[in-house]
C-alpha cells in the first residue's frame, strides 16, 4: 500500500509541471487523430457543426465554473449549491421578462436587447444577494469547522434550493420565452446562428470583464490576497468577511447570467438540472486549475466540446462517464489542473 501511495505521489509530482501539460496535449492529439479526424474527413460540415454546438455549451459551463473556482479559491469550499443558483437565475428571469412586456413572437429589436440586459442585471443582483445570504447564514458560522461539515452544508443548501424551485415551478420542464431570432448563417457547410454568437460573445465578454476586475480593481486584488493568505490579508487591513461576501455575490451573478443565457439558447430546464450542470462546471474548474479564472473558462470550453462530440459520435448516455472520468483522472494525477491552481498549498 505504501509503495502504491509513493508511486502515486511521484507520478503527481512528475505530472505537475511541463511534462503533465505535454502529456495532456499528446492525449488530446491522439484522440483527435484516431477518433475525431476520420469523422471530420468523412463529413467536415457535421464536424464543424458539432464544434459550434460544443463551443456554445462550453461558454455556459465556463460561466458556471467561474463561480466554483472563485469560491474554492478564496475559502476552499466546493459549493454544491452553485449549480442551483444557476437554475434559480433562469427561474427568476421568467416573471421579470413578462413584467417588462416581452413575449414570444415579438420582433427582435434594440428595445428587446436593452430589456434583456436590464433583466439580466436585475437577476444577477437578486441571485448575488441570495448567495450572500446563504454564505452569511450557512457557511460563515462553519468557516473554522472541519471541511466535511461545510461540504455537507453545501449539499444541504443545494437540496433546499431545489425544493424551493420544485414547489415554485413544479417537476416538469419550465419553458423560457424564445426571444432571440433563429436566423442562421451558412459556414463551410455548417450553420452558425445568432443564438450561438450571442451565447459565445456574452460569455467571452463576462470572462474578460471578470479577469480585468480581479487583476485591476482594489476589491479584485483583495480577493486574490485573501485567497493567498487570509490571516496576512486581514493584518493588512482587508475586510475578510466583506471580501468573501463579494466573491459569493460575483460568482452567483455570473451563474445567473449563465442561467439566462441557457434559457435564451435552450428554452427549457428542470428544477434539478442545475445540479448536474454544476457538476460538469465543477469538472471544468478542476480541469482548468481550481482558483484559476482563465483555467475555468478553458475547462468549460473543453467540457462543452467533450459533451458535444460524445453526444454526436458515441452514445449520449456515456457523456457523464467521459466527463467524470476526466474529473477523476485530473484529481488523481494532476490535481493542480491544466493551468495550475491559484490557491496556496496548506
CSV table of C-alpha atoms in Angstrom, one decimal:
chain,number,residue,atom,x,y,z
A,1,UNK,CA,0.0,0.0,0.0
A,2,UNK,CA,2.8,2.3,1.0
A,3,UNK,CA,4.5,1.5,-2.3
A,4,UNK,CA,1.4,2.4,-4.3
A,5,UNK,CA,1.0,5.7,-2.4
A,6,UNK,CA,4.6,6.6,-3.0
A,7,UNK,CA,4.3,5.8,-6.7
A,8,UNK,CA,1.2,7.9,-7.0
A,9,UNK,CA,2.8,10.8,-5.2
A,10,UNK,CA,5.8,10.5,-7.5
A,11,UNK,CA,3.5,10.4,-10.6
A,12,UNK,CA,1.7,13.5,-9.3
A,13,UNK,CA,4.9,15.4,-8.8
A,14,UNK,CA,6.2,14.4,-12.3
A,15,UNK,CA,2.9,15.5,-13.9
A,16,UNK,CA,2.7,18.8,-12.1
A,17,UNK,CA,5.0,20.6,-14.4
A,18,UNK,CA,5.5,20.8,-18.2
A,19,UNK,CA,5.5,17.0,-18.5
A,20,UNK,CA,1.9,16.9,-17.5
A,21,UNK,CA,0.9,19.6,-19.9
A,22,UNK,CA,2.7,17.9,-22.8
A,23,UNK,CA,1.1,14.6,-21.9
A,24,UNK,CA,-2.3,16.3,-22.0
A,25,UNK,CA,-1.6,17.8,-25.4
A,26,UNK,CA,-0.4,14.4,-26.6
A,27,UNK,CA,-3.5,12.7,-25.2
A,28,UNK,CA,-5.8,15.2,-27.0
A,29,UNK,CA,-3.8,14.8,-30.2
A,30,UNK,CA,-4.2,11.0,-30.0
A,31,UNK,CA,-8.0,11.4,-29.5
A,32,UNK,CA,-8.3,13.9,-32.3
A,33,UNK,CA,-6.2,11.8,-34.8
A,34,UNK,CA,-7.7,8.4,-34.1
A,35,UNK,CA,-11.2,9.2,-33.1
A,36,UNK,CA,-12.3,12.5,-34.5
A,37,UNK,CA,-10.1,13.1,-37.6
A,38,UNK,CA,-11.6,10.2,-39.6
A,39,UNK,CA,-15.1,11.5,-38.8
A,40,UNK,CA,-14.1,15.1,-39.7
A,41,UNK,CA,-12.7,13.9,-43.1
A,42,UNK,CA,-15.8,11.8,-43.8
A,43,UNK,CA,-18.2,14.7,-43.0
A,44,UNK,CA,-16.5,18.0,-42.4
A,45,UNK,CA,-19.7,20.1,-42.2
A,46,UNK,CA,-21.1,17.9,-39.4
A,47,UNK,CA,-17.8,18.1,-37.6
A,48,UNK,CA,-17.9,21.9,-37.7
A,49,UNK,CA,-21.5,22.0,-36.6
A,50,UNK,CA,-20.6,19.9,-33.5
A,51,UNK,CA,-17.7,22.2,-32.7
A,52,UNK,CA,-20.1,25.2,-32.9
A,53,UNK,CA,-22.6,23.5,-30.6
A,54,UNK,CA,-19.8,22.4,-28.2
A,55,UNK,CA,-18.4,25.9,-28.0
A,56,UNK,CA,-21.8,27.4,-27.1
A,57,UNK,CA,-22.3,24.7,-24.4
A,58,UNK,CA,-18.8,25.3,-23.2
A,59,UNK,CA,-19.4,29.0,-22.9
A,60,UNK,CA,-22.3,28.3,-20.5
A,61,UNK,CA,-20.2,25.8,-18.5
A,62,UNK,CA,-17.5,28.4,-18.2
A,63,UNK,CA,-19.8,31.0,-16.7
A,64,UNK,CA,-20.9,28.4,-14.0
A,65,UNK,CA,-17.3,27.2,-13.5
A,66,UNK,CA,-16.1,30.7,-12.7
A,67,UNK,CA,-18.3,30.8,-9.5
A,68,UNK,CA,-16.9,27.4,-8.4
A,69,UNK,CA,-13.4,28.4,-9.0
A,70,UNK,CA,-13.7,31.8,-7.3
A,71,UNK,CA,-15.3,30.4,-4.1
A,72,UNK,CA,-12.9,27.5,-3.9
A,73,UNK,CA,-10.0,29.8,-4.5
A,74,UNK,CA,-10.9,32.0,-1.6
A,75,UNK,CA,-12.3,29.7,1.1
A,76,UNK,CA,-11.6,26.2,-0.3
A,77,UNK,CA,-15.3,25.3,-0.4
A,78,UNK,CA,-16.8,23.1,-3.2
A,79,UNK,CA,-20.1,25.0,-3.2
A,80,UNK,CA,-22.5,22.3,-4.5
A,81,UNK,CA,-25.4,24.8,-4.3
A,82,UNK,CA,-23.8,26.9,-7.1
A,83,UNK,CA,-25.5,24.9,-9.9
A,84,UNK,CA,-28.9,25.5,-8.3
A,85,UNK,CA,-28.1,29.2,-8.1
A,86,UNK,CA,-27.7,28.9,-11.9
A,87,UNK,CA,-31.2,27.4,-12.3
A,88,UNK,CA,-32.6,29.9,-9.9
A,89,UNK,CA,-31.4,32.7,-12.1
A,90,UNK,CA,-33.3,31.1,-15.0
A,91,UNK,CA,-36.5,30.9,-12.9
A,92,UNK,CA,-36.3,34.4,-11.6
A,93,UNK,CA,-35.8,35.9,-15.1
A,94,UNK,CA,-39.1,34.4,-16.5
A,95,UNK,CA,-41.6,36.6,-14.5
A,96,UNK,CA,-39.3,39.6,-14.9
A,97,UNK,CA,-39.4,39.2,-18.7
A,98,UNK,CA,-43.2,39.1,-18.6
A,99,UNK,CA,-43.3,42.1,-16.3
A,100,UNK,CA,-41.4,44.2,-18.9
A,101,UNK,CA,-43.8,43.2,-21.6
A,102,UNK,CA,-41.6,40.8,-23.6
A,103,UNK,CA,-43.2,37.7,-25.1
A,104,UNK,CA,-42.6,35.2,-27.8
A,105,UNK,CA,-43.3,36.3,-31.3
A,106,UNK,CA,-42.2,39.9,-30.7
A,107,UNK,CA,-39.9,41.1,-33.4
A,108,UNK,CA,-36.2,41.3,-32.3
A,109,UNK,CA,-35.1,44.9,-31.8
A,110,UNK,CA,-32.8,47.2,-29.9
A,111,UNK,CA,-35.5,47.7,-27.3
A,112,UNK,CA,-35.6,43.9,-26.7
A,113,UNK,CA,-31.9,43.8,-26.3
A,114,UNK,CA,-32.0,46.6,-23.7
A,115,UNK,CA,-34.7,45.0,-21.7
A,116,UNK,CA,-32.9,41.7,-21.7
A,117,UNK,CA,-29.7,43.4,-20.5
A,118,UNK,CA,-31.8,45.2,-17.8
A,119,UNK,CA,-33.5,41.9,-16.7
A,120,UNK,CA,-30.1,40.2,-16.7
A,121,UNK,CA,-28.7,42.9,-14.4
A,122,UNK,CA,-31.6,42.6,-12.0
A,123,UNK,CA,-31.4,38.8,-11.8
A,124,UNK,CA,-27.7,39.0,-11.3
A,125,UNK,CA,-28.2,41.3,-8.3
A,126,UNK,CA,-31.0,39.2,-6.9
A,127,UNK,CA,-29.0,35.9,-7.3
A,128,UNK,CA,-26.0,37.6,-5.8
A,129,UNK,CA,-28.0,38.8,-2.8
A,130,UNK,CA,-29.4,35.3,-2.2
A,131,UNK,CA,-25.9,33.8,-2.4
A,132,UNK,CA,-24.6,36.4,0.1
A,133,UNK,CA,-27.4,35.4,2.5
A,134,UNK,CA,-26.5,31.7,2.0
A,135,UNK,CA,-22.9,32.5,2.8
A,136,UNK,CA,-23.8,34.6,5.9
A,137,UNK,CA,-26.3,32.0,7.3
A,138,UNK,CA,-25.0,28.6,6.3
A,139,UNK,CA,-21.3,28.9,5.5
A,140,UNK,CA,-19.7,31.7,7.6
A,141,UNK,CA,-20.5,30.1,11.0
A,142,UNK,CA,-18.7,26.9,9.8
A,143,UNK,CA,-15.7,28.7,8.4
A,144,UNK,CA,-13.4,27.3,11.1
A,145,UNK,CA,-15.1,23.9,11.3
A,146,UNK,CA,-13.8,20.7,9.6
A,147,UNK,CA,-14.2,20.9,5.8
A,148,UNK,CA,-16.6,18.0,5.8
A,149,UNK,CA,-19.1,20.0,7.8
A,150,UNK,CA,-19.2,22.9,5.4
A,151,UNK,CA,-19.2,20.5,2.4
A,152,UNK,CA,-22.3,18.7,3.8
A,153,UNK,CA,-23.9,22.0,4.5
A,154,UNK,CA,-23.4,23.0,0.8
A,155,UNK,CA,-25.1,19.8,-0.3
A,156,UNK,CA,-28.0,20.6,2.1
A,157,UNK,CA,-28.3,24.1,0.7
A,158,UNK,CA,-28.5,22.6,-2.8
A,159,UNK,CA,-31.4,20.4,-1.7
A,160,UNK,CA,-33.2,23.3,-0.1
A,161,UNK,CA,-32.9,25.4,-3.3
A,162,UNK,CA,-34.1,22.5,-5.4
A,163,UNK,CA,-37.0,22.0,-3.0
A,164,UNK,CA,-38.0,25.7,-3.3
A,165,UNK,CA,-37.8,25.6,-7.1
A,166,UNK,CA,-39.8,22.4,-7.2
A,167,UNK,CA,-42.6,23.9,-5.1
A,168,UNK,CA,-42.4,27.2,-7.1
A,169,UNK,CA,-42.4,25.8,-10.7
A,170,UNK,CA,-43.2,22.1,-10.4
A,171,UNK,CA,-41.4,19.0,-11.6
A,172,UNK,CA,-41.8,19.4,-15.3
A,173,UNK,CA,-39.7,21.3,-17.8
A,174,UNK,CA,-40.1,25.1,-17.4
A,175,UNK,CA,-40.2,27.0,-20.7
A,176,UNK,CA,-38.2,30.1,-21.2
A,177,UNK,CA,-39.5,32.7,-23.7
A,178,UNK,CA,-37.8,32.2,-27.1
A,179,UNK,CA,-36.9,35.9,-27.7
A,180,UNK,CA,-33.8,35.6,-29.9
A,181,UNK,CA,-34.1,35.3,-33.7
A,182,UNK,CA,-33.5,31.9,-35.2
A,183,UNK,CA,-31.5,33.3,-38.2
A,184,UNK,CA,-28.7,31.0,-39.3
A,185,UNK,CA,-25.7,31.8,-41.5
A,186,UNK,CA,-24.0,29.2,-43.7
A,187,UNK,CA,-20.5,28.4,-42.7
A,188,UNK,CA,-18.5,25.9,-44.7
A,189,UNK,CA,-21.4,23.6,-45.0
A,190,UNK,CA,-22.5,24.0,-41.4
A,191,UNK,CA,-24.6,26.8,-39.9
A,192,UNK,CA,-24.0,29.4,-37.3
A,193,UNK,CA,-27.0,31.0,-35.6
A,194,UNK,CA,-27.4,34.4,-33.9
A,195,UNK,CA,-28.1,32.5,-30.7
A,196,UNK,CA,-24.7,30.8,-31.0
A,197,UNK,CA,-23.0,34.2,-31.5
A,198,UNK,CA,-24.8,35.8,-28.5
A,199,UNK,CA,-24.0,32.9,-26.2
A,200,UNK,CA,-20.3,32.7,-27.1
A,201,UNK,CA,-20.0,36.5,-27.2
A,202,UNK,CA,-21.7,37.1,-23.9
A,203,UNK,CA,-19.6,34.5,-22.1
A,204,UNK,CA,-16.4,35.9,-23.6
A,205,UNK,CA,-17.3,39.5,-22.5
A,206,UNK,CA,-18.1,38.4,-18.9
A,207,UNK,CA,-15.0,36.3,-18.6
A,208,UNK,CA,-12.9,39.2,-19.9
A,209,UNK,CA,-14.5,41.7,-17.5
A,210,UNK,CA,-14.1,39.4,-14.6
A,211,UNK,CA,-10.4,38.9,-15.4
A,212,UNK,CA,-9.9,42.7,-15.6
A,213,UNK,CA,-11.8,43.1,-12.4
A,214,UNK,CA,-9.7,40.6,-10.4
A,215,UNK,CA,-6.4,41.9,-11.7
A,216,UNK,CA,-7.0,45.7,-11.8
A,217,UNK,CA,-9.6,46.6,-9.2
A,218,UNK,CA,-9.0,47.1,-5.5
A,219,UNK,CA,-11.6,44.5,-4.5
A,220,UNK,CA,-10.2,42.0,-7.0
A,221,UNK,CA,-6.8,42.4,-5.5
A,222,UNK,CA,-8.3,41.9,-2.0
A,223,UNK,CA,-9.8,38.7,-3.3
A,224,UNK,CA,-6.5,37.5,-4.6
A,225,UNK,CA,-4.8,38.4,-1.3
A,226,UNK,CA,-7.4,36.7,0.7
A,227,UNK,CA,-7.1,33.6,-1.4
A,228,UNK,CA,-3.3,33.6,-0.9
A,229,UNK,CA,-3.2,34.1,2.9
A,230,UNK,CA,-6.4,35.1,4.8
A,231,UNK,CA,-4.6,36.0,8.0
A,232,UNK,CA,-2.0,38.1,6.4
A,233,UNK,CA,-4.6,39.9,4.3
A,234,UNK,CA,-6.6,40.7,7.4
A,235,UNK,CA,-3.5,42.1,9.1
A,236,UNK,CA,-3.0,44.3,6.0
A,237,UNK,CA,-6.4,45.8,6.7
A,238,UNK,CA,-8.6,43.8,4.2
A,239,UNK,CA,-12.1,43.1,5.5
A,240,UNK,CA,-12.2,39.4,5.0
A,241,UNK,CA,-15.9,38.9,5.6
A,242,UNK,CA,-16.8,41.6,3.0
A,243,UNK,CA,-14.3,40.2,0.5
A,244,UNK,CA,-15.7,36.7,0.8
A,245,UNK,CA,-19.3,38.0,0.5
A,246,UNK,CA,-18.3,39.9,-2.6
A,247,UNK,CA,-16.8,36.7,-4.0
A,248,UNK,CA,-20.1,34.8,-3.5
A,249,UNK,CA,-22.0,37.8,-5.0
A,250,UNK,CA,-19.9,37.8,-8.2
A,251,UNK,CA,-20.0,34.1,-8.5
A,252,UNK,CA,-23.8,34.0,-8.2
A,253,UNK,CA,-24.2,36.9,-10.6
A,254,UNK,CA,-22.2,35.1,-13.3
A,255,UNK,CA,-24.2,31.9,-12.6
A,256,UNK,CA,-27.4,34.0,-13.0
A,257,UNK,CA,-26.2,35.4,-16.3
A,258,UNK,CA,-25.4,31.8,-17.3
A,259,UNK,CA,-28.9,30.7,-16.4
A,260,UNK,CA,-30.5,33.4,-18.6
A,261,UNK,CA,-28.2,32.7,-21.5
A,262,UNK,CA,-29.1,29.0,-21.1
A,263,UNK,CA,-32.7,29.9,-21.2
A,264,UNK,CA,-32.4,32.1,-24.3
A,265,UNK,CA,-30.4,29.3,-26.0
A,266,UNK,CA,-32.2,26.0,-25.0
A,267,UNK,CA,-35.6,27.4,-23.7
A,268,UNK,CA,-36.2,24.6,-21.3
A,269,UNK,CA,-34.9,23.4,-17.9
A,270,UNK,CA,-36.0,21.3,-14.9
A,271,UNK,CA,-35.7,22.4,-11.3
A,272,UNK,CA,-32.9,20.0,-10.6
A,273,UNK,CA,-30.8,20.2,-13.9
A,274,UNK,CA,-28.6,22.8,-12.3
A,275,UNK,CA,-27.0,20.2,-10.0
A,276,UNK,CA,-25.8,18.1,-13.0
A,277,UNK,CA,-24.7,21.3,-14.9
A,278,UNK,CA,-22.9,22.4,-11.8
A,279,UNK,CA,-21.0,19.1,-11.6
A,280,UNK,CA,-20.0,19.5,-15.2
A,281,UNK,CA,-18.9,23.0,-14.5
A,282,UNK,CA,-17.0,21.9,-11.4
A,283,UNK,CA,-15.2,19.3,-13.6
A,284,UNK,CA,-14.3,22.2,-15.9
A,285,UNK,CA,-13.0,24.3,-13.0
A,286,UNK,CA,-10.8,21.4,-11.7
A,287,UNK,CA,-9.6,20.6,-15.2
A,288,UNK,CA,-8.5,24.2,-15.9
A,289,UNK,CA,-7.0,24.6,-12.4
A,290,UNK,CA,-9.2,25.4,-9.5
A,291,UNK,CA,-8.9,29.1,-8.4
A,292,UNK,CA,-7.8,30.0,-11.9
A,293,UNK,CA,-10.2,32.2,-13.9
A,294,UNK,CA,-8.6,31.6,-17.3
A,295,UNK,CA,-8.5,27.9,-16.4
A,296,UNK,CA,-12.2,27.7,-15.6
A,297,UNK,CA,-13.0,29.3,-19.0
A,298,UNK,CA,-10.7,26.9,-20.8
A,299,UNK,CA,-12.1,24.0,-18.9
A,300,UNK,CA,-15.7,25.0,-19.6
A,301,UNK,CA,-14.9,25.1,-23.3
A,302,UNK,CA,-13.2,21.7,-23.2
A,303,UNK,CA,-16.0,20.0,-21.3
A,304,UNK,CA,-18.6,21.5,-23.7
A,305,UNK,CA,-16.7,20.0,-26.7
A,306,UNK,CA,-16.4,16.7,-24.9
A,307,UNK,CA,-20.1,16.6,-24.4
A,308,UNK,CA,-20.9,17.7,-27.9
A,309,UNK,CA,-18.6,15.0,-29.5
A,310,UNK,CA,-19.8,12.3,-27.2
A,311,UNK,CA,-23.5,13.0,-27.9
A,312,UNK,CA,-22.9,13.2,-31.6
A,313,UNK,CA,-20.4,10.4,-32.3
A,314,UNK,CA,-20.9,8.0,-29.5
A,315,UNK,CA,-23.7,7.5,-27.0
A,316,UNK,CA,-25.2,10.4,-25.1
A,317,UNK,CA,-25.6,8.0,-22.1
A,318,UNK,CA,-21.8,7.8,-22.0
A,319,UNK,CA,-21.2,11.5,-21.8
A,320,UNK,CA,-21.4,11.5,-18.0
A,321,UNK,CA,-18.9,8.7,-18.0
A,322,UNK,CA,-16.3,10.6,-20.1
A,323,UNK,CA,-16.8,13.8,-18.1
A,324,UNK,CA,-16.4,12.3,-14.7
A,325,UNK,CA,-13.6,10.1,-15.8
A,326,UNK,CA,-11.8,13.3,-16.7
A,327,UNK,CA,-12.6,14.6,-13.2
A,328,UNK,CA,-11.2,11.5,-11.6
A,329,UNK,CA,-8.0,11.4,-13.7
A,330,UNK,CA,-7.3,15.1,-13.1
A,331,UNK,CA,-7.8,14.7,-9.3
A,332,UNK,CA,-5.6,11.6,-9.1
A,333,UNK,CA,-2.7,12.5,-11.4
A,334,UNK,CA,-2.7,16.3,-11.8
A,335,UNK,CA,-4.9,18.0,-9.1
A,336,UNK,CA,-3.5,21.4,-10.0
A,337,UNK,CA,-5.3,21.2,-13.3
A,338,UNK,CA,-4.1,22.2,-16.8
A,339,UNK,CA,-3.1,25.8,-15.9
A,340,UNK,CA,-2.3,25.3,-12.3
A,341,UNK,CA,-4.1,26.2,-9.1
A,342,UNK,CA,-4.0,29.7,-7.8
A,343,UNK,CA,-4.5,28.8,-4.2
A,344,UNK,CA,-1.8,28.3,-1.6
A,345,UNK,CA,-0.7,24.8,-0.5
A,346,UNK,CA,-1.9,24.4,3.1
